PDB file of C-alpha atoms in Angstrom:
ATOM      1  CA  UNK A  23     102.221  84.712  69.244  1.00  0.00           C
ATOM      2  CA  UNK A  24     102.297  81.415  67.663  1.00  0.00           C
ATOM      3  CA  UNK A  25     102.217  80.982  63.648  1.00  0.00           C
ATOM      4  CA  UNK A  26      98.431  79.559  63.508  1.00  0.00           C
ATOM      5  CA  UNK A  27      97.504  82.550  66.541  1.00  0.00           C
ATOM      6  CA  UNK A  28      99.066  84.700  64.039  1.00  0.00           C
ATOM      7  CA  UNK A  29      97.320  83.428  60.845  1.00  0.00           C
ATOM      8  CA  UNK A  30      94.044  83.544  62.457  1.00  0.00           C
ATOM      9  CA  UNK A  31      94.406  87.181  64.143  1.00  0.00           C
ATOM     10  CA  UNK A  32      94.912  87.732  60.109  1.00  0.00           C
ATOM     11  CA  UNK A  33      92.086  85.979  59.050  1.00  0.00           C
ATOM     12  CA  UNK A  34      90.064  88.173  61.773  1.00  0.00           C
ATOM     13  CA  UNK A  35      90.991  91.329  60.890  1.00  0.00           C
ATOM     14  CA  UNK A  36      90.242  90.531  57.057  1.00  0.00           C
ATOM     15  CA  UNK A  37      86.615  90.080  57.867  1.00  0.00           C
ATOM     16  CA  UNK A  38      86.452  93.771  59.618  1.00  0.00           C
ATOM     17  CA  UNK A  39      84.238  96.303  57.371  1.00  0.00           C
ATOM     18  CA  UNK A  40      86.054  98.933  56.859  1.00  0.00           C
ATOM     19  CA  UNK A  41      85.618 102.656  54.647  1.00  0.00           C
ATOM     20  CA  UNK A  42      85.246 102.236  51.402  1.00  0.00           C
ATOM     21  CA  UNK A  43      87.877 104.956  49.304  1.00  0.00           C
ATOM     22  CA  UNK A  44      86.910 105.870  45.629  1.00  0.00           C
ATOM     23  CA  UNK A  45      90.474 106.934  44.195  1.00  0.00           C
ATOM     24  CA  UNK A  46      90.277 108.642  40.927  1.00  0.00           C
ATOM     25  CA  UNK A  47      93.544 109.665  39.067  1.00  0.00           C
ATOM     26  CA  UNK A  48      91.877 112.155  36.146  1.00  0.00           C
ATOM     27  CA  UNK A  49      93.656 113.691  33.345  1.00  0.00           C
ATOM     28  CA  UNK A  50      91.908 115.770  30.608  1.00  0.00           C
ATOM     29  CA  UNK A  51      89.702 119.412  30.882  1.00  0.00           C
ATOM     30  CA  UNK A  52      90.238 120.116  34.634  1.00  0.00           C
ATOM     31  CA  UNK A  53      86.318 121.652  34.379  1.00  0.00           C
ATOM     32  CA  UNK A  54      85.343 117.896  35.068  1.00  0.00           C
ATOM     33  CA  UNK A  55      87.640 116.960  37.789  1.00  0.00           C
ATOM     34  CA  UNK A  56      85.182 118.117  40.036  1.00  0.00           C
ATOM     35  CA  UNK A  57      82.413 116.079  38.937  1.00  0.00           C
ATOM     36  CA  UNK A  58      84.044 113.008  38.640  1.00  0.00           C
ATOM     37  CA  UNK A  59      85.355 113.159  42.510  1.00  0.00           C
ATOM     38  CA  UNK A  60      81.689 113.862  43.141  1.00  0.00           C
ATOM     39  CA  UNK A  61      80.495 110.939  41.742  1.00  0.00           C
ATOM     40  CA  UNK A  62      83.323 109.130  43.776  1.00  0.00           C
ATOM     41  CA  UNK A  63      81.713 110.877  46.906  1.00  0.00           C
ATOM     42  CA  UNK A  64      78.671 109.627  46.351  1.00  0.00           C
ATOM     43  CA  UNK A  65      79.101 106.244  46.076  1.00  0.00           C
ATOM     44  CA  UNK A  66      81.488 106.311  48.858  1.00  0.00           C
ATOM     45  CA  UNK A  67      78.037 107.546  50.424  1.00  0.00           C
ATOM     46  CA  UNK A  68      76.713 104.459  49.820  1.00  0.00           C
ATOM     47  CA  UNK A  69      78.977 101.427  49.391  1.00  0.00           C
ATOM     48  CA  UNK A  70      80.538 101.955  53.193  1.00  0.00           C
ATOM     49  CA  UNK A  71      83.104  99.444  52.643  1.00  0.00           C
ATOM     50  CA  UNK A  72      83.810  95.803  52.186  1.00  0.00           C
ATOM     51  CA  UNK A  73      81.993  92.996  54.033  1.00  0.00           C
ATOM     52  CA  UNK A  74      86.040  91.011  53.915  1.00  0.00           C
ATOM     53  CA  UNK A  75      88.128  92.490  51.622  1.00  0.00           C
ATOM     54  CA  UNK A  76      90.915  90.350  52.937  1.00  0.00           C
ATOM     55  CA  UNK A  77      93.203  88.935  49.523  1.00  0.00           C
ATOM     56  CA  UNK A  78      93.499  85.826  49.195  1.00  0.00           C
ATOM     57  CA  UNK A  79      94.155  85.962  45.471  1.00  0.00           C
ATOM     58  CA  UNK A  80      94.178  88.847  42.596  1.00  0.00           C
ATOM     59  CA  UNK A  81      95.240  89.506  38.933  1.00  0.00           C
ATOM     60  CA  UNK A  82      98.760  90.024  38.488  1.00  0.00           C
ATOM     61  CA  UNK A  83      98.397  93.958  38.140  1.00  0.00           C
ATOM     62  CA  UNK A  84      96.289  94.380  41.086  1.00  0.00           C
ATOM     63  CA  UNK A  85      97.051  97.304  43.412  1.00  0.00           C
ATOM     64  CA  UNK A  86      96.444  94.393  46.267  1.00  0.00           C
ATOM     65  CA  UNK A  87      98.989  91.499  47.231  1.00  0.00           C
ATOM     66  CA  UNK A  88      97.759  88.437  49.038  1.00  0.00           C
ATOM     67  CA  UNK A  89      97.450  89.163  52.845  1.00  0.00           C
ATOM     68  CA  UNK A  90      96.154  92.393  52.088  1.00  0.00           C
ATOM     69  CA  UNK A  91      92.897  94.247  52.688  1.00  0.00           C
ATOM     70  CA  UNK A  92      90.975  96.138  50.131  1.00  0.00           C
ATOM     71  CA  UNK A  93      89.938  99.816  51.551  1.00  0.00           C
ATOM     72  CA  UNK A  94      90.212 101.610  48.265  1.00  0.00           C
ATOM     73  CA  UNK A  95      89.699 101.054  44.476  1.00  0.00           C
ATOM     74  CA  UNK A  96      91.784 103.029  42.025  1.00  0.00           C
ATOM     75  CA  UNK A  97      90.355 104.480  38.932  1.00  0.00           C
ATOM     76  CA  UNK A  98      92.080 105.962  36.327  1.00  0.00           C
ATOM     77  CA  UNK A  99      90.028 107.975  34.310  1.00  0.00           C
ATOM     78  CA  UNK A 100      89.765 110.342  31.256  1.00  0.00           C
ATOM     79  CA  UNK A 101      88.237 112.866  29.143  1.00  0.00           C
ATOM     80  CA  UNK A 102      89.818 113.076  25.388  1.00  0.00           C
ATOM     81  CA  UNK A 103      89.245 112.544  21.934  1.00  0.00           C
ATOM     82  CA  UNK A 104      88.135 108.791  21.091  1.00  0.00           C
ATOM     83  CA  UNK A 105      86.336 109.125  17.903  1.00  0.00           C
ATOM     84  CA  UNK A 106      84.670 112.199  17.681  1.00  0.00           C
ATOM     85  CA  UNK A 107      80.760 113.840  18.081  1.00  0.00           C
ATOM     86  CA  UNK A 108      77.818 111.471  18.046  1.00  0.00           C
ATOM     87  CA  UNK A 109      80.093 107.737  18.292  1.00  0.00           C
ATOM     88  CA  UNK A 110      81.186 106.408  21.299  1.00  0.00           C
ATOM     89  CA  UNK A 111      80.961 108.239  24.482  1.00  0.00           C
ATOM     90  CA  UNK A 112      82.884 106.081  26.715  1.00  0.00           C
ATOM     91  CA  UNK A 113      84.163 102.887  28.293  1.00  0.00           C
ATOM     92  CA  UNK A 114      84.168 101.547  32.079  1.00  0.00           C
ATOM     93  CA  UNK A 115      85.383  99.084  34.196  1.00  0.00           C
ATOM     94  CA  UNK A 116      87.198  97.039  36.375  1.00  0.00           C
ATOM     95  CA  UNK A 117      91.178  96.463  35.147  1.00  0.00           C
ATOM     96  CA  UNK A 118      92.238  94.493  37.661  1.00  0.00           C
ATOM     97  CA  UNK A 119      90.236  92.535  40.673  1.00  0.00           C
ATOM     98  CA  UNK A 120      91.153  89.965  43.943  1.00  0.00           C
ATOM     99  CA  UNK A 121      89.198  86.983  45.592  1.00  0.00           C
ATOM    100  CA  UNK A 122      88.451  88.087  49.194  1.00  0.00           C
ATOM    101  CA  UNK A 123      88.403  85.822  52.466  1.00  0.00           C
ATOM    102  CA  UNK A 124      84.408  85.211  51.671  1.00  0.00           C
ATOM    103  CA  UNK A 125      84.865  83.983  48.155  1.00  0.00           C
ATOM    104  CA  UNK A 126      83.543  87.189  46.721  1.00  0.00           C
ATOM    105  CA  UNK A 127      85.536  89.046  43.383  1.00  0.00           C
ATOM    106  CA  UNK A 128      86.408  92.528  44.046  1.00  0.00           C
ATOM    107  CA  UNK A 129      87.600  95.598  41.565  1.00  0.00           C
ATOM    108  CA  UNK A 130      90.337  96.943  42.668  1.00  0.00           C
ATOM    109  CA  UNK A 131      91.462  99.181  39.521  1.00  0.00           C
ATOM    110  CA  UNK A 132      89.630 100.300  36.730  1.00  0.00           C
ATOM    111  CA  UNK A 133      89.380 102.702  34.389  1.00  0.00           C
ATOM    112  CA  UNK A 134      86.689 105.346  32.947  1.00  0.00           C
ATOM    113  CA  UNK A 135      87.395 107.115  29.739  1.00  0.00           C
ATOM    114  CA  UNK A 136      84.791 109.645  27.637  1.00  0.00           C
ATOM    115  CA  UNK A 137      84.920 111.510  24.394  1.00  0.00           C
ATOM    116  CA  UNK A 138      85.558 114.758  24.903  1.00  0.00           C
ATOM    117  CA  UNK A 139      83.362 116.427  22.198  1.00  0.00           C
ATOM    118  CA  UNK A 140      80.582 114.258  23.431  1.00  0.00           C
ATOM    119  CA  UNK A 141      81.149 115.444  27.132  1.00  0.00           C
ATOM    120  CA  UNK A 142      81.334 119.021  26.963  1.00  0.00           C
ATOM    121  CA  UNK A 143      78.126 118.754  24.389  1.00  0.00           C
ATOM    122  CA  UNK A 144      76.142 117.365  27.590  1.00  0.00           C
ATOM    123  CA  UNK A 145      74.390 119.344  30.416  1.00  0.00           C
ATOM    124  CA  UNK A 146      76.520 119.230  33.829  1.00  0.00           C
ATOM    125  CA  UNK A 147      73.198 117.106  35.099  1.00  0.00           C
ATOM    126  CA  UNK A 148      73.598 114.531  32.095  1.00  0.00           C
ATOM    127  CA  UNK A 149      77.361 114.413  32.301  1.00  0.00           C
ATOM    128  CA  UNK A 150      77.434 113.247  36.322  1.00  0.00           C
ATOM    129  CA  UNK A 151      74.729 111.140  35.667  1.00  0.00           C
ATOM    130  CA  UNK A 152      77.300 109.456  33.362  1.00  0.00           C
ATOM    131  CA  UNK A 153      80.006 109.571  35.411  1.00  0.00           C
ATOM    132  CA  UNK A 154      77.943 107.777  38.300  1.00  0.00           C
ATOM    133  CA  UNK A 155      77.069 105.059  35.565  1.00  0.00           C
ATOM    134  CA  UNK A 156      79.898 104.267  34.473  1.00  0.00           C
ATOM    135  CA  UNK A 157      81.636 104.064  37.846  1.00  0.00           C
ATOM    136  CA  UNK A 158      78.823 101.917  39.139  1.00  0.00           C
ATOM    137  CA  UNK A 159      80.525  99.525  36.276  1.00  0.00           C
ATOM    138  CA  UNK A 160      83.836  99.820  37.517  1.00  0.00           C
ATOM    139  CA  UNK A 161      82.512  98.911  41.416  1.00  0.00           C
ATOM    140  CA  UNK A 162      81.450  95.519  39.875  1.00  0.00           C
ATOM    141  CA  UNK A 163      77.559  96.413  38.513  1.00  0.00           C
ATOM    142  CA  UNK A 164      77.423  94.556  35.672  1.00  0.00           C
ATOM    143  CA  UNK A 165      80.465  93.797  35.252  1.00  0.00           C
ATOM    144  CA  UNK A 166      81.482  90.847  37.834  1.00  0.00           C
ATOM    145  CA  UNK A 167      77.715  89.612  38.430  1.00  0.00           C
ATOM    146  CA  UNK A 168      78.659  86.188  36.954  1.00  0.00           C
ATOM    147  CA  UNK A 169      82.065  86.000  38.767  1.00  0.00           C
ATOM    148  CA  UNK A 170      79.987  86.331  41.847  1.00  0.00           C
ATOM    149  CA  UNK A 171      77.614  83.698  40.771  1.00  0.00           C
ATOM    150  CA  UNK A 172      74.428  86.099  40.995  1.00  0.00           C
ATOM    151  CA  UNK A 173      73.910  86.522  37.267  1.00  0.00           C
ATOM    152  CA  UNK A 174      74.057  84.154  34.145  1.00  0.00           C
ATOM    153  CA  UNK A 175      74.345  85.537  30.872  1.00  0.00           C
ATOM    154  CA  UNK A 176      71.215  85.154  28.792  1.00  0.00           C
ATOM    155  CA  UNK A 177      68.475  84.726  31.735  1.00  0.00           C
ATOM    156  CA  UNK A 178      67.720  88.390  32.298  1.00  0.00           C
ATOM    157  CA  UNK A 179      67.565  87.752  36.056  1.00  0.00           C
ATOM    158  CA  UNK A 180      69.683  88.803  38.767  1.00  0.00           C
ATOM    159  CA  UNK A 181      69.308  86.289  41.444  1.00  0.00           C
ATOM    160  CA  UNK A 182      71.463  88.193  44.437  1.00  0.00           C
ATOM    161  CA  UNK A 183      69.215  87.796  47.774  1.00  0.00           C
ATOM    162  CA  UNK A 184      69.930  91.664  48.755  1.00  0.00           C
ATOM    163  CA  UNK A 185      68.607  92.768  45.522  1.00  0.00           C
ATOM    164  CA  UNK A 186      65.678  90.084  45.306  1.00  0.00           C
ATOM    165  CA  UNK A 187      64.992  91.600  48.731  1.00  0.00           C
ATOM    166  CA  UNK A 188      64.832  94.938  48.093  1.00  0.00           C
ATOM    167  CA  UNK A 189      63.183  94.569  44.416  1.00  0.00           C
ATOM    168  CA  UNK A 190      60.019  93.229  46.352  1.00  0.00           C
ATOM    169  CA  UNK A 191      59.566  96.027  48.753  1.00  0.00           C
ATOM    170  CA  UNK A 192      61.111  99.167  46.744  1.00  0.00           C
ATOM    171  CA  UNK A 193      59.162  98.350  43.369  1.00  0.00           C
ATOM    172  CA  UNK A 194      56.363  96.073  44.677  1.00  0.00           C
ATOM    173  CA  UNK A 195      57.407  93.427  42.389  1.00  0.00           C
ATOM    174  CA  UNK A 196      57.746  89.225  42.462  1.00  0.00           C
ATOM    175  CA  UNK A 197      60.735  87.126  41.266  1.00  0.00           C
ATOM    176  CA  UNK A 198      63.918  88.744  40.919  1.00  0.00           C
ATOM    177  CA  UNK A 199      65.477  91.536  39.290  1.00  0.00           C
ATOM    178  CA  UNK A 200      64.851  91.842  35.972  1.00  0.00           C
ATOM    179  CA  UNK A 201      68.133  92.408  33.346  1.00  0.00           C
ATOM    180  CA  UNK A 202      68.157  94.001  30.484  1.00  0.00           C
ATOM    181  CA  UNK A 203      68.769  91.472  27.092  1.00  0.00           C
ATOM    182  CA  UNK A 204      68.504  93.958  24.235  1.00  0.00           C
ATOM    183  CA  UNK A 205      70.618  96.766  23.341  1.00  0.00           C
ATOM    184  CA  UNK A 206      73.419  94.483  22.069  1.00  0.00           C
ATOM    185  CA  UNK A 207      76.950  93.842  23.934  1.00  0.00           C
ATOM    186  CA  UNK A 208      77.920  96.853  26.139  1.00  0.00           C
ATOM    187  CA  UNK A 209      74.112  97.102  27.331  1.00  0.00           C
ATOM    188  CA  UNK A 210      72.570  93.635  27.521  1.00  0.00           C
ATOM    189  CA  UNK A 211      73.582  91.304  30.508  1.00  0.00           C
ATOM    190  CA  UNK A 212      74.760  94.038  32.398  1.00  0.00           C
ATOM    191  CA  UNK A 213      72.172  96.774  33.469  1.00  0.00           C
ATOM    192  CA  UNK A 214      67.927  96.570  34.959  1.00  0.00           C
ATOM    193  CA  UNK A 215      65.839  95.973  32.518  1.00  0.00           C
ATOM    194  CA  UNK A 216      63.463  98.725  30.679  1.00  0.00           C
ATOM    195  CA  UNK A 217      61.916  99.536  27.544  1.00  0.00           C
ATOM    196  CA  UNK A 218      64.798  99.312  24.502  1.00  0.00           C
ATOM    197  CA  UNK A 219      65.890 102.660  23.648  1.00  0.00           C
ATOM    198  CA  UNK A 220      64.547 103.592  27.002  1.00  0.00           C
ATOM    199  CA  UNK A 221      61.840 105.707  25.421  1.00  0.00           C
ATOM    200  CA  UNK A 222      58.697 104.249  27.202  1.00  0.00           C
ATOM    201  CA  UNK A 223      57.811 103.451  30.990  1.00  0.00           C
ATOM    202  CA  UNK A 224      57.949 100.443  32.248  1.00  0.00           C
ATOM    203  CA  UNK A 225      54.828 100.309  34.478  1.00  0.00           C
ATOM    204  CA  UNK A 226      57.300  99.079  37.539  1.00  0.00           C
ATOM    205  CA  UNK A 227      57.445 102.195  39.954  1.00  0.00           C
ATOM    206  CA  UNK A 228      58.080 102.647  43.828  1.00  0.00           C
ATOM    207  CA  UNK A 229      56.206 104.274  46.448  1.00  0.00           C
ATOM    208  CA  UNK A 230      57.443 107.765  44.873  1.00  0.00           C
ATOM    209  CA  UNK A 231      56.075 106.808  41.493  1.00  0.00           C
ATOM    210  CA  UNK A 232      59.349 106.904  39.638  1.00  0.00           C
ATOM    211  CA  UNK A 233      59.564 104.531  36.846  1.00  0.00           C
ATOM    212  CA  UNK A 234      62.236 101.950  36.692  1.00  0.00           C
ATOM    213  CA  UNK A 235      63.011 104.113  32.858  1.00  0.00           C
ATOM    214  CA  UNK A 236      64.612 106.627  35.706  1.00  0.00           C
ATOM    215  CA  UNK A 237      66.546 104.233  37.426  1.00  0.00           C
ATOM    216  CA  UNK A 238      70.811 105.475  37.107  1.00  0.00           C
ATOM    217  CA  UNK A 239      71.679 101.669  36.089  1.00  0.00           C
ATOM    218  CA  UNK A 240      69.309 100.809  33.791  1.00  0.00           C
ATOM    219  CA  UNK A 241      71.059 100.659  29.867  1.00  0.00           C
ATOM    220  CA  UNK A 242      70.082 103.801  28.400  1.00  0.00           C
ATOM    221  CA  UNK A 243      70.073 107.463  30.022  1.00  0.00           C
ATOM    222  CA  UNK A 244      66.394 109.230  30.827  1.00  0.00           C
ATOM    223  CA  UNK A 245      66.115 112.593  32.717  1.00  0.00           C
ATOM    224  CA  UNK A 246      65.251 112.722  36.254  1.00  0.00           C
ATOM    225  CA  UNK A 247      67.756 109.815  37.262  1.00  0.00           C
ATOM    226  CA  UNK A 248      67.436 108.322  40.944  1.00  0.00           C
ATOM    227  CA  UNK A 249      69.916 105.463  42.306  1.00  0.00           C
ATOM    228  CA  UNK A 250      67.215 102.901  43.954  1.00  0.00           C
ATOM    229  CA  UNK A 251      67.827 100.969  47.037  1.00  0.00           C
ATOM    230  CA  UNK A 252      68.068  98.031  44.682  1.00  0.00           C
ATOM    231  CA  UNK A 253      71.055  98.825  43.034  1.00  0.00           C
ATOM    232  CA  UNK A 254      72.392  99.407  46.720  1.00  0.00           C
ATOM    233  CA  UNK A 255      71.449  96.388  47.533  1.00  0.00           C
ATOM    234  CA  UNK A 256      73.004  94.578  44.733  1.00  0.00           C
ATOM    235  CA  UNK A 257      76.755  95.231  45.797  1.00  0.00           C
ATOM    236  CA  UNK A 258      75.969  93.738  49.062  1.00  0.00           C
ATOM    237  CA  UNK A 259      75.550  90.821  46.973  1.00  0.00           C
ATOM    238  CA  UNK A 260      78.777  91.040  45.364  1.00  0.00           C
ATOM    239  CA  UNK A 261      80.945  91.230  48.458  1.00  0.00           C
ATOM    240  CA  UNK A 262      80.453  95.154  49.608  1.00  0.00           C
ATOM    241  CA  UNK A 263      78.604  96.534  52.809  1.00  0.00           C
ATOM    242  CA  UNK A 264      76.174  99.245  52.779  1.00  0.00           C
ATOM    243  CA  UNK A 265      74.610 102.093  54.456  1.00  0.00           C
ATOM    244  CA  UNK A 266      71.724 100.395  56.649  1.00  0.00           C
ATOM    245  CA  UNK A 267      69.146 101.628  55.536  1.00  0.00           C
ATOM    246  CA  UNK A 268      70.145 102.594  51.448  1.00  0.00           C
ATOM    247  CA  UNK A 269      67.506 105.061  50.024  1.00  0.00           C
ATOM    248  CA  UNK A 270      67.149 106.337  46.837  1.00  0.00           C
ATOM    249  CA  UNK A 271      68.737 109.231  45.956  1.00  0.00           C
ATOM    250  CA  UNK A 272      67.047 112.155  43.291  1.00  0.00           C
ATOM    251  CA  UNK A 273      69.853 113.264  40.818  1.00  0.00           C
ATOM    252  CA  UNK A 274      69.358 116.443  39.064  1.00  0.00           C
ATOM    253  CA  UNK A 275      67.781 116.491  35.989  1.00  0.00           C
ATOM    254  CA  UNK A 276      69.247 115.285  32.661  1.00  0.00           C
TER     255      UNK A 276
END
């Protein structure tokens, strides 16, 4: 086959969707190991793959070399001592990410860690809730919105047409997505908006009546957490495909 037969046969292939693989290297209390490759299941579940994944550029420490497809992100991620009970329960994100055929900026490393005290202090239903969170962050929620152009810092509004989409028939509601802005760094520009402190409703429900309070990616942690079809919807707009028809899922209580 000819060099530009060749290059475009590439090209081709690079725009193929295929399975999305969650791989998480854990070290600390072997009691969670299980949760965290449940969390990995579940968005696995839901993020089916990539709508190119094909390199055309990455971060020096990137898994990925040019010319290569994206199929699986690797996490590392911990449980140990960080700074003891009641300070900071965690960290999450993306380590390393590439530039795919479609212009889009994909994770592919990151890293999760969590204070141990804090962790084993928490219910099993509060702890995968975190874990779930916090690897949402490492997919790209959050955390490359304004490399993908959908977010700018400071507006509160997420301006992805999967999300906007979805935000009008899930929750009933006009304009787009609303961000949070308070909580301070760590929690503002990077989650859906509710009440700070996330102790009151937000009046913005869908058709099961669960507040958006609930919602897994919103900045602070409330009991009965679901995972809306908007927050599926919004890593379509940051380069992944999803299940066709997302729907929200019920966690267990927290």
């Amino acid at each position: 086959m000819k060099p530009l037969l060749l290059l475009l046969a590439a090209l081709l292939a690079g725009t193929a969707e295929g399975a999305l693989v969650v791989s998480v290297n854990y070290t600390g209390d072997p009691l969670y190991a299980g949760e965290f490759q449940s969390a990995a299941n579940t968005w696995q579940s839901l993020l089916v793959g990539y709508q190119s994944g094909f390199v055309v550029n990455r971060s020096s420490g990137s898994s990925y070399s040019i010319g290569q497809t994206v199929n699986t992100v690797y996490i590392n991620a911990s449980t140990g001592f960080i700074d003891g009970a009641g300070g900071i329960l965690g960290s999450a994100g993306p380590t390393e990410i590439a530039l795919d055929l479609l212009d889009y900026i994909l994770a592919t490393d990151g890293e999760m860690q969590f204070e141990s005290v804090d962790f084993a202090a928490m219910s099993a239903a509060a702890r995968q809730a975190v874990i779930l969170h916090e690897m949402a962050h490492v997919l790209g929620f959050g955390t490359l919105w304004v490399d993908n152009g959908v977010y700018t810092d400071g507006t509160g509004e997420f301006t992805g047409a999967n999300a906007t989409a979805m935000w009008h028939s899930e929750f009933g509601q006009l304009g787009t997505p609303d961000v949070e802005l308070g909580g301070g760094p760590g929690t503002a520009n990077g989650h859906w908006n509710e009440v700070d402190g996330g102790g009151g409703l937000t009046g913005i429900t869908d058709a099961s009546g669960r507040d958006m309070r609930d919602e897994l990616m919103t900045g602070w942690l409330n009991s009965n957490s679901f995972i809306s079809k908007t927050t599926v919807a919004s890593f379509r707009d940051i380069g992944f495909t999803t299940v066709p028809e997302p729907g929200s899922m019920l966690l267990l209580g927290c």
